[in-house]
Amino acid sequence: MTSFANLSAALAASRQSIAPPDSGSGLTLIAHKFGGSSLADADCFRRVADILLARDDAVQITVVSAMQGVTNALIALANAAAARDPQWQAQWSALRERHLQTARDLLGDKSGAVRVWLEARHADFADMLKALAVLGMPAGEALDAIQGFGEVWSSRLLHAHIESLGEECALLDAREVLVVGQGDLGVSVDWSVSAARLADWRASHPQRRVVITGFIARDSSGRITTLGRNGSDFSASIFAALFDARELHIWTDVDGVLSADPRLVPEAVSLDALSYEEACELAYFGAKVIHPQTMLPAMALGLPIFIRNTFNPAHAGTRIAVSGDASQNPVRGLSLADALAIINVEGAGMIGVPGTAERLFAALRDAKVSVVMISQGSSEHSICVVVRAEDCARAEVALAAVFGRELDRGQMQGISVTRDISVLAAVGDGMAGAPGVAARLFATLGRAQVNVRAIAQGASERNISVALASADASRALRAAHAGFWLSAHTISVGVIGPGNVGRTLLDQLQEAIPRLRRDANLDLRVRAIASSRKLVLGEGDSLLADWSGQLAASSLEADFERFTRHVHAQHLPHAVIIDCSASNDVAEHYADWLAAGIHVITPNKQAGSGPIARWHAIRDARASSGARWRYEATVGAGLPVISTLRDLIDTGDELTSIEGIFSGTLAWLFNRYDGSQPFSALVREALALGYTEPDPRDDLSGIDVARKLVILAREAGQALELDQVDVRGLVPQSLLRLDKDEAIAALETIDASLAGQLAAAKAKGCVLRYVARLDSRGNASVGLTELPANHAFANLRLTDNVVQFTSKRYADNPMIVQGPGAGRDVTAAGIFADLLRLGAALGARL
């Protein structure tokens, strides 16, 4: 067989006779190949002919596959007949009728000759099946011949249709020309013999258009054979080389080579250009558009290959050539190989012993086990190989036999097998010499809670492959695809508590999501919304568009387990639950959510100020999983209070005290309270304006302020419990015993006491403010306080919160954070800001 190195020389002598005699020099010949999905029925044949006839190729050769599903049907028929299954005759009849009907639909009144020909071919096929039934086994040579019938039939149909349109066209049965052999590395072409035979054939077939059967050939003894997996693509590449084509267009049912499997990553994009090597790497690890062997003849000649879509011929497709597109992302695409297993051979006795790897791979070779991936640590303590799942048991037996003596002596610790493994490969020529590519891949997988079992990277740096649990494969692929900015960073979002704040947040999300997708590569998908009674599940924009109506109409009762399962979907890389409730019951779930890798964002103060044991459990779960718990909006709504405190502590400052006005409601009340009207009247006005909780006692009790102080204390490293805060509320016990409406009606009860305190403060030139205080020794209090009229807290805007941090650095001039600290708009904005910080941490371009 002629090698690829001598391919050009082998073809040079024959090429003048391959072109039509009157073609002249410099003729542009374009090769095309159409797969089974492009030839599914008569309409598809018409579409293919339209594509070919619309082109201005000077010379055009077209290699065709069998009609969709026919090759599998032929193999099934051969096996059924050999097994003497009586159903084979009905299956043969259905296959025959499919081709005859296609001829009738395609050619109409001109179908007679083709139908007669098809009838004869199917009759011959039936005779072969009867012979197999007598033999009781599918003879290899007969099976090779049978497998190629589909290409013979489909090429005849396309040829007849093109001629029926008035175009001259030749039909080449590849078995007349193509001679191949079988070797250890698969099919090899006898280029010299094949080129000479093609030259002889072309001398008597000078037509501008040629239709050629794919997949089939003959061996050097003249026996019919096939080119194996993806054989028609290989045929196309072979004939493109034999005809000296300028380009090869492989037509399929997708817009070129995609950056990932679109079934797993709907956001996968069509790649404009790839190098041969990039395409080979992607194809080996699962990209189904093209097989590496297909490209071998094209690679040897530098022949560009275009992957095109029969059903979208206007799309340029993907160009595969010597070089790809260096200006693009260093990672051009990702592919995923499933149904694999890891076999790990481990033992201290392997260290420094020459020949161990040789014995391992020789054993696998003898067992006919192909190795997908190899990983070995520099310590030589273990060798890990990834093999196909169906080969796993055979490989394990072979290795146990080869290393049996070492296992018995304890020189090797064992041979372990891990099933249900997938391999994710990141591929790109631009990865070579580009620092940080591996770091980005592993960081992305880590953020998606994906554990990597084994790693491999070749010296070319064109491929980084990782083995991981198949259960994580889809999530890993989507996360990596987004991590290299090949698609948006997708976060599955669930919202609990669509009250005032939750409703406003959902409105803000609906408005911002299109912009975030466009500008920040961030895809926030609201997939579940739960109230205290109901639950609605959906997907992204369709849920957000009318979430209120869908929730009202939902028949699903609130169910946190179902809610969590839907939000934490395996096919999505990241999940976040936003708790906009004030529920202690919801806070009880935080630790479990975080432990499962679900991020939590909340303005709910119950978790941060609740029992210290639960608080520690939440933080431990966060630390163990790496999931984020963000709660900036629990103190100061949209103000950066917690983040400012963290910055002080993380940079080594020593906190002396925290003081502040943490309630927008109480700030408004005491900013307005000057004695001109009773305090109770101001409370009722604030209630009417929506500044208070539905039950104003929730604000006047001081517990909400105390909770915020506890959150800050814990953030500062103090193990403060809520009951350790000295809370001096404004509501007497007599009002606490009443129901809400009765309590509101009896608010005058507090007027006299507050009027007296106000008069006393004014006499001293002071004002009244409801202040929270915490010192470095853990002393914590909240209550009504007299402050000098020139104090920073004495001159706030109506609902402003203010927090004053006194520290070693900020001793003489404390740091103050001030601004609106209440209201649904600013609170929702604070939650949204935490969500965007999460997106940035996960890799979005914010």
PDB file of C-alpha atoms in Angstrom, residues 426-532:
ATOM      1  CA  ALA A 426     -10.906  20.866  26.193  1.00  0.00           C
ATOM      2  CA  VAL A 427      -9.356  21.339  22.756  1.00  0.00           C
ATOM      3  CA  GLY A 428      -7.651  24.221  20.995  1.00  0.00           C
ATOM      4  CA  ASP A 429      -4.402  25.030  19.188  1.00  0.00           C
ATOM      5  CA  GLY A 430      -4.322  28.315  21.089  1.00  0.00           C
ATOM      6  CA  MET A 431      -3.850  26.442  24.357  1.00  0.00           C
ATOM      7  CA  ALA A 432      -0.221  25.754  23.493  1.00  0.00           C
ATOM      8  CA  GLY A 433       1.976  28.092  25.506  1.00  0.00           C
ATOM      9  CA  ALA A 434      -1.009  29.994  26.923  1.00  0.00           C
ATOM     10  CA  PRO A 435      -0.681  30.172  30.729  1.00  0.00           C
ATOM     11  CA  GLY A 436      -3.765  29.655  32.850  1.00  0.00           C
ATOM     12  CA  VAL A 437      -5.854  27.434  30.582  1.00  0.00           C
ATOM     13  CA  ALA A 438      -5.664  24.425  32.884  1.00  0.00           C
ATOM     14  CA  ALA A 439      -6.199  26.667  35.902  1.00  0.00           C
ATOM     15  CA  ARG A 440      -9.375  28.073  34.387  1.00  0.00           C
ATOM     16  CA  LEU A 441     -10.679  24.606  33.522  1.00  0.00           C
ATOM     17  CA  PHE A 442     -10.123  23.193  36.999  1.00  0.00           C
ATOM     18  CA  ALA A 443     -11.400  26.315  38.739  1.00  0.00           C
ATOM     19  CA  THR A 444     -14.553  26.176  36.625  1.00  0.00           C
ATOM     20  CA  LEU A 445     -15.122  22.515  37.412  1.00  0.00           C
ATOM     21  CA  GLY A 446     -14.478  23.154  41.100  1.00  0.00           C
ATOM     22  CA  ARG A 447     -17.056  25.931  41.215  1.00  0.00           C
ATOM     23  CA  ALA A 448     -19.542  23.566  39.576  1.00  0.00           C
ATOM     24  CA  GLN A 449     -18.908  20.974  42.329  1.00  0.00           C
ATOM     25  CA  VAL A 450     -17.327  18.501  39.901  1.00  0.00           C
ATOM     26  CA  ASN A 451     -14.656  16.160  41.231  1.00  0.00           C
ATOM     27  CA  VAL A 452     -11.882  15.270  38.751  1.00  0.00           C
ATOM     28  CA  ARG A 453     -10.752  11.618  38.952  1.00  0.00           C
ATOM     29  CA  ALA A 454      -7.828  11.702  36.498  1.00  0.00           C
ATOM     30  CA  ILE A 455      -6.047  14.218  34.277  1.00  0.00           C
ATOM     31  CA  ALA A 456      -4.101  13.948  31.029  1.00  0.00           C
ATOM     32  CA  GLN A 457      -2.430  16.511  28.798  1.00  0.00           C
ATOM     33  CA  GLY A 458      -0.187  15.868  25.818  1.00  0.00           C
ATOM     34  CA  ALA A 459       3.045  17.734  25.156  1.00  0.00           C
ATOM     35  CA  SER A 460       1.371  19.578  22.286  1.00  0.00           C
ATOM     36  CA  GLU A 461      -0.856  21.280  24.905  1.00  0.00           C
ATOM     37  CA  ARG A 462      -3.699  21.035  22.411  1.00  0.00           C
ATOM     38  CA  ASN A 463      -5.885  18.889  24.640  1.00  0.00           C
ATOM     39  CA  ILE A 464      -6.555  18.735  28.362  1.00  0.00           C
ATOM     40  CA  SER A 465      -8.644  15.700  29.279  1.00  0.00           C
ATOM     41  CA  VAL A 466     -10.230  14.976  32.619  1.00  0.00           C
ATOM     42  CA  ALA A 467     -12.027  11.869  33.802  1.00  0.00           C
ATOM     43  CA  LEU A 468     -15.030  12.443  36.019  1.00  0.00           C
ATOM     44  CA  ALA A 469     -18.170  10.707  37.240  1.00  0.00           C
ATOM     45  CA  SER A 470     -20.765  10.365  34.496  1.00  0.00           C
ATOM     46  CA  ALA A 471     -23.381  11.811  36.847  1.00  0.00           C
ATOM     47  CA  ASP A 472     -21.426  15.090  36.765  1.00  0.00           C
ATOM     48  CA  ALA A 473     -20.664  15.027  33.043  1.00  0.00           C
ATOM     49  CA  SER A 474     -23.440  17.252  31.743  1.00  0.00           C
ATOM     50  CA  ARG A 475     -22.910  19.845  34.477  1.00  0.00           C
ATOM     51  CA  ALA A 476     -19.153  19.759  33.902  1.00  0.00           C
ATOM     52  CA  LEU A 477     -19.506  20.276  30.162  1.00  0.00           C
ATOM     53  CA  ARG A 478     -21.845  23.239  30.550  1.00  0.00           C
ATOM     54  CA  ALA A 479     -19.675  24.794  33.236  1.00  0.00           C
ATOM     55  CA  ALA A 480     -16.493  24.428  31.180  1.00  0.00           C
ATOM     56  CA  HIS A 481     -18.240  25.724  28.060  1.00  0.00           C
ATOM     57  CA  ALA A 482     -19.221  28.852  29.963  1.00  0.00           C
ATOM     58  CA  GLY A 483     -15.858  29.024  31.751  1.00  0.00           C
ATOM     59  CA  PHE A 484     -14.064  29.527  28.452  1.00  0.00           C
ATOM     60  CA  TRP A 485     -16.704  32.071  27.345  1.00  0.00           C
ATOM     61  CA  LEU A 486     -18.019  29.814  24.613  1.00  0.00           C
ATOM     62  CA  SER A 487     -21.486  30.335  26.077  1.00  0.00           C
ATOM     63  CA  ALA A 488     -23.138  32.316  28.841  1.00  0.00           C
ATOM     64  CA  HIS A 489     -22.552  31.417  32.473  1.00  0.00           C
ATOM     65  CA  THR A 490     -25.839  29.773  33.380  1.00  0.00           C
ATOM     66  CA  ILE A 491     -27.205  29.924  36.921  1.00  0.00           C
ATOM     67  CA  SER A 492     -30.408  28.145  37.884  1.00  0.00           C
ATOM     68  CA  VAL A 493     -32.326  30.466  40.222  1.00  0.00           C
ATOM     69  CA  GLY A 494     -35.044  29.646  42.732  1.00  0.00           C
ATOM     70  CA  VAL A 495     -36.855  32.394  44.654  1.00  0.00           C
ATOM     71  CA  ILE A 496     -38.652  31.871  47.956  1.00  0.00           C
ATOM     72  CA  GLY A 497     -40.988  34.528  49.322  1.00  0.00           C
ATOM     73  CA  PRO A 498     -42.449  36.587  46.468  1.00  0.00           C
ATOM     74  CA  GLY A 499     -43.754  39.288  48.808  1.00  0.00           C
ATOM     75  CA  ASN A 500     -42.887  42.977  48.549  1.00  0.00           C
ATOM     76  CA  VAL A 501     -39.130  42.446  48.270  1.00  0.00           C
ATOM     77  CA  GLY A 502     -39.335  39.175  46.322  1.00  0.00           C
ATOM     78  CA  ARG A 503     -41.798  40.633  43.830  1.00  0.00           C
ATOM     79  CA  THR A 504     -39.578  43.646  43.268  1.00  0.00           C
ATOM     80  CA  LEU A 505     -36.524  41.436  42.790  1.00  0.00           C
ATOM     81  CA  LEU A 506     -38.339  39.357  40.164  1.00  0.00           C
ATOM     82  CA  ASP A 507     -39.314  42.547  38.335  1.00  0.00           C
ATOM     83  CA  GLN A 508     -35.699  43.739  38.439  1.00  0.00           C
ATOM     84  CA  LEU A 509     -34.497  40.381  37.117  1.00  0.00           C
ATOM     85  CA  GLN A 510     -36.970  40.362  34.263  1.00  0.00           C
ATOM     86  CA  GLU A 511     -35.784  43.782  33.155  1.00  0.00           C
ATOM     87  CA  ALA A 512     -32.052  43.074  33.527  1.00  0.00           C
ATOM     88  CA  ILE A 513     -31.678  39.489  32.258  1.00  0.00           C
ATOM     89  CA  PRO A 514     -31.537  40.305  28.506  1.00  0.00           C
ATOM     90  CA  ARG A 515     -28.862  42.942  29.154  1.00  0.00           C
ATOM     91  CA  LEU A 516     -26.842  40.595  31.344  1.00  0.00           C
ATOM     92  CA  ARG A 517     -26.911  37.897  28.678  1.00  0.00           C
ATOM     93  CA  ARG A 518     -25.807  40.346  26.025  1.00  0.00           C
ATOM     94  CA  ASP A 519     -23.205  42.350  27.932  1.00  0.00           C
ATOM     95  CA  ALA A 520     -21.992  40.146  30.769  1.00  0.00           C
ATOM     96  CA  ASN A 521     -22.327  36.631  29.332  1.00  0.00           C
ATOM     97  CA  LEU A 522     -24.511  35.773  32.334  1.00  0.00           C
ATOM     98  CA  ASP A 523     -27.667  33.690  31.890  1.00  0.00           C
ATOM     99  CA  LEU A 524     -29.854  33.882  34.991  1.00  0.00           C
ATOM    100  CA  ARG A 525     -32.673  31.348  34.689  1.00  0.00           C
ATOM    101  CA  VAL A 526     -35.460  31.706  37.216  1.00  0.00           C
ATOM    102  CA  ARG A 527     -36.773  28.137  37.359  1.00  0.00           C
ATOM    103  CA  ALA A 528     -38.808  27.964  40.587  1.00  0.00           C
ATOM    104  CA  ILE A 529     -40.793  30.372  42.774  1.00  0.00           C
ATOM    105  CA  ALA A 530     -42.289  29.355  46.119  1.00  0.00           C
ATOM    106  CA  SER A 531     -44.638  31.193  48.450  1.00  0.00           C
ATOM    107  CA  SER A 532     -45.644  29.954  51.888  1.00  0.00           C
TER     108      SER A 532
END
